[in-house]
Amino acid sequence: MTKPVVPRELANGDVDETIAHYLKEAGEEVALSFVDALERAYRHIGRHPASGSSRYASELRLPGLRTWPLGRFPHIVFYVETNECIDVWRVLHGARDIPAWMQETDRG
């Protein structure tokens, strides 16, 4: 069973910022490749939500938090599976201070 993947406002902002960065610094082809990688990641976690890493769940004290990498891009999808959907909290560059960026996430 595939669950709908529902990005939060912060996750959508992360994606918009990343697309704008790639458009400016690397061009349209790279930006579109990022979107393709993100769509593949969303499809995968919608079908197999438990396959993501739980590494940050204990580090950040967020039970149920999982992550999925974006293939050749250095970005990570942070999500929680609920009964209804896959709740995407953030889409962050892996080199960022993840704990600091995740503190901005509305946990409600």
Coordinates of N, CA and C in Angstrom, one line a residue, residues 24-107:
K24 N 20.5 28.9 -10.3 CA 21.5 30.0 -10.3 C 22.9 29.5 -10.5
E25 N 23.3 28.4 -9.8 CA 24.7 28.0 -9.8 C 25.0 26.9 -10.8
A26 N 24.0 26.1 -11.2 CA 24.4 24.9 -12.0 C 23.5 24.8 -13.3
G27 N 22.4 25.5 -13.3 CA 21.6 25.4 -14.5 C 20.3 24.6 -14.4
E28 N 19.5 24.8 -15.4 CA 18.2 24.1 -15.4 C 18.2 22.6 -15.4
E29 N 19.2 22.0 -16.1 CA 19.3 20.6 -16.2 C 19.5 20.0 -14.8
V30 N 20.4 20.6 -14.0 CA 20.7 20.1 -12.7 C 19.5 20.3 -11.7
A31 N 18.9 21.5 -11.9 CA 17.7 21.7 -11.0 C 16.6 20.7 -11.3
L32 N 16.4 20.4 -12.6 CA 15.4 19.4 -13.0 C 15.8 18.0 -12.5
S33 N 17.1 17.7 -12.5 CA 17.6 16.4 -12.0 C 17.3 16.3 -10.5
F34 N 17.5 17.4 -9.7 CA 17.2 17.4 -8.3 C 15.7 17.1 -8.1
V35 N 14.8 17.8 -8.9 CA 13.4 17.5 -8.8 C 13.0 16.1 -9.0
D36 N 13.7 15.5 -10.1 CA 13.5 14.1 -10.4 C 13.9 13.2 -9.2
A37 N 15.1 13.5 -8.6 CA 15.5 12.7 -7.5 C 14.6 12.8 -6.3
L38 N 14.1 14.0 -6.1 CA 13.1 14.2 -5.0 C 11.8 13.4 -5.2
E39 N 11.3 13.4 -6.4 CA 10.1 12.7 -6.7 C 10.3 11.2 -6.6
R40 N 11.5 10.7 -7.0 CA 11.8 9.3 -6.8 C 11.9 8.9 -5.3
A41 N 12.5 9.8 -4.5 CA 12.6 9.6 -3.1 C 11.2 9.6 -2.4
Y42 N 10.3 10.5 -2.8 CA 8.9 10.6 -2.3 C 8.2 9.3 -2.7
R43 N 8.3 8.8 -3.9 CA 7.6 7.6 -4.3 C 8.1 6.4 -3.5
H44 N 9.5 6.4 -3.3 CA 10.0 5.3 -2.5 C 9.5 5.3 -1.1
I45 N 9.6 6.4 -0.4 CA 9.2 6.4 1.0 C 7.7 6.3 1.1
G46 N 6.9 6.6 0.1 CA 5.5 6.4 0.1 C 5.1 4.9 0.1
R47 N 6.0 4.1 -0.6 CA 5.8 2.7 -0.7 C 6.5 1.9 0.4
H48 N 7.6 2.4 0.8 CA 8.4 1.7 1.8 C 8.9 2.6 2.9
P49 N 8.0 3.1 3.7 CA 8.4 4.2 4.7 C 9.4 3.7 5.8
A50 N 9.3 2.4 6.1 CA 10.2 1.8 7.1 C 11.7 1.7 6.6
S51 N 11.9 1.9 5.3 CA 13.2 1.6 4.8 C 14.2 2.8 5.1
G52 N 13.7 3.9 5.5 CA 14.6 5.0 5.8 C 15.4 4.8 7.1
S53 N 16.5 5.5 7.2 CA 17.3 5.4 8.4 C 16.7 6.1 9.6
S54 N 16.9 5.5 10.7 CA 16.4 6.1 12.0 C 17.5 6.7 12.8
R55 N 18.7 6.9 12.1 CA 19.8 7.4 12.8 C 19.5 8.7 13.6
Y56 N 18.9 9.7 13.0 CA 18.6 11.0 13.6 C 17.5 10.9 14.7
A57 N 16.7 9.8 14.7 CA 15.6 9.7 15.6 C 16.1 9.8 17.1
S58 N 17.2 9.0 17.3 CA 17.7 9.0 18.7 C 18.6 10.2 18.9
E59 N 19.3 10.6 17.9 CA 20.2 11.8 18.1 C 19.4 13.1 18.4
L60 N 18.2 13.2 17.8 CA 17.4 14.4 18.0 C 16.2 14.1 18.9
R61 N 16.1 12.9 19.5 CA 15.1 12.5 20.4 C 13.7 12.8 19.8
L62 N 13.6 12.3 18.5 CA 12.3 12.4 17.8 C 11.9 11.0 17.3
P63 N 11.2 10.2 18.2 CA 10.8 8.9 17.9 C 10.0 8.8 16.5
G64 N 10.4 7.9 15.7 CA 9.7 7.7 14.5 C 10.3 8.5 13.3
L65 N 11.2 9.4 13.6 CA 11.8 10.2 12.5 C 12.7 9.2 11.7
R66 N 12.6 9.4 10.3 CA 13.4 8.6 9.4 C 14.0 9.5 8.4
T67 N 15.0 9.1 7.7 CA 15.6 9.9 6.6 C 15.8 9.0 5.4
W68 N 15.8 9.7 4.3 CA 16.1 9.0 3.0 C 17.0 10.0 2.1
P69 N 18.1 9.5 1.6 CA 19.0 10.4 0.8 C 18.4 10.5 -0.6
L70 N 18.9 11.6 -1.3 CA 18.4 11.9 -2.6 C 19.5 11.5 -3.7
G71 N 19.9 10.3 -3.6 CA 20.8 9.7 -4.6 C 22.1 10.5 -4.8
R72 N 22.3 11.1 -6.0 CA 23.5 11.8 -6.3 C 23.5 13.2 -5.7
F73 N 22.5 13.7 -5.1 CA 22.4 15.0 -4.5 C 22.7 14.8 -3.0
P74 N 23.4 15.8 -2.4 CA 23.7 15.7 -1.0 C 22.6 16.1 0.0
H75 N 21.4 15.8 -0.4 CA 20.2 16.2 0.4 C 19.6 15.0 1.1
I76 N 18.9 15.3 2.2 CA 18.2 14.2 2.9 C 16.8 14.6 3.2
V77 N 15.9 13.7 3.0 CA 14.5 13.9 3.3 C 14.2 13.4 4.7
F78 N 13.7 14.2 5.6 CA 13.4 13.9 7.0 C 11.9 13.7 7.1
Y79 N 11.4 12.5 7.5 CA 10.0 12.3 7.5 C 9.6 11.4 8.7
V80 N 8.2 11.4 8.9 CA 7.6 10.5 10.0 C 6.4 9.9 9.3
E81 N 6.3 8.6 9.5 CA 5.1 7.9 9.0 C 4.0 8.0 10.0
T82 N 2.8 8.5 9.5 CA 1.6 8.5 10.4 C 0.6 7.5 9.8
N83 N -0.5 7.3 10.5 CA -1.5 6.3 10.0 C -2.0 6.8 8.6
E84 N -2.1 8.1 8.4 CA -2.7 8.6 7.1 C -1.7 8.8 6.0
C85 N -0.4 9.2 6.4 CA 0.5 9.7 5.3 C 1.9 9.6 5.8
I86 N 2.8 10.0 4.8 CA 4.2 10.2 5.1 C 4.4 11.7 5.3
D87 N 4.7 12.2 6.5 CA 4.8 13.6 6.9 C 6.2 14.0 6.7
V88 N 6.5 14.7 5.6 CA 7.9 15.2 5.4 C 8.1 16.5 6.1
W89 N 9.1 16.5 7.0 CA 9.4 17.6 7.9 C 10.3 18.6 7.2
R90 N 11.4 18.0 6.6 CA 12.5 18.9 6.0 C 13.1 18.1 4.9
V91 N 13.8 18.9 4.0 CA 14.6 18.3 2.9 C 15.9 19.2 3.0
L92 N 16.9 18.6 3.7 CA 18.1 19.4 4.0 C 19.4 18.9 3.4
H93 N 20.3 19.8 3.1 CA 21.6 19.4 2.7 C 22.3 18.7 3.8
G94 N 22.9 17.6 3.5 CA 23.6 16.7 4.5 C 24.7 17.4 5.3
A95 N 25.3 18.5 4.7 CA 26.4 19.1 5.4 C 25.9 20.2 6.4
R96 N 24.7 20.4 6.5 CA 24.2 21.4 7.4 C 24.2 20.9 8.8
D97 N 24.0 21.8 9.8 CA 23.9 21.4 11.2 C 22.5 20.9 11.4
I98 N 22.3 19.6 11.1 CA 21.0 19.0 11.1 C 20.2 19.3 12.4
P99 N 20.8 19.0 13.6 CA 20.1 19.3 14.8 C 19.5 20.8 14.9
A100 N 20.3 21.7 14.5 CA 19.9 23.1 14.6 C 18.8 23.4 13.6
W101 N 18.9 22.8 12.4 CA 17.8 23.0 11.4 C 16.6 22.3 11.7
M102 N 16.7 21.2 12.4 CA 15.5 20.4 12.7 C 14.7 21.1 13.9
Q103 N 15.4 21.9 14.7 CA 14.7 22.6 15.8 C 13.7 23.6 15.3
E104 N 13.9 24.0 14.0 CA 12.9 24.9 13.4 C 11.6 24.2 13.1
T105 N 11.7 22.9 13.0 CA 10.5 22.2 12.6 C 9.4 22.2 13.6
D106 N 8.2 22.5 13.1 CA 7.0 22.5 14.0 C 6.7 21.0 14.2
R107 N 6.8 20.5 15.4 CA 6.5 19.1 15.7 C 5.0 18.8 15.9

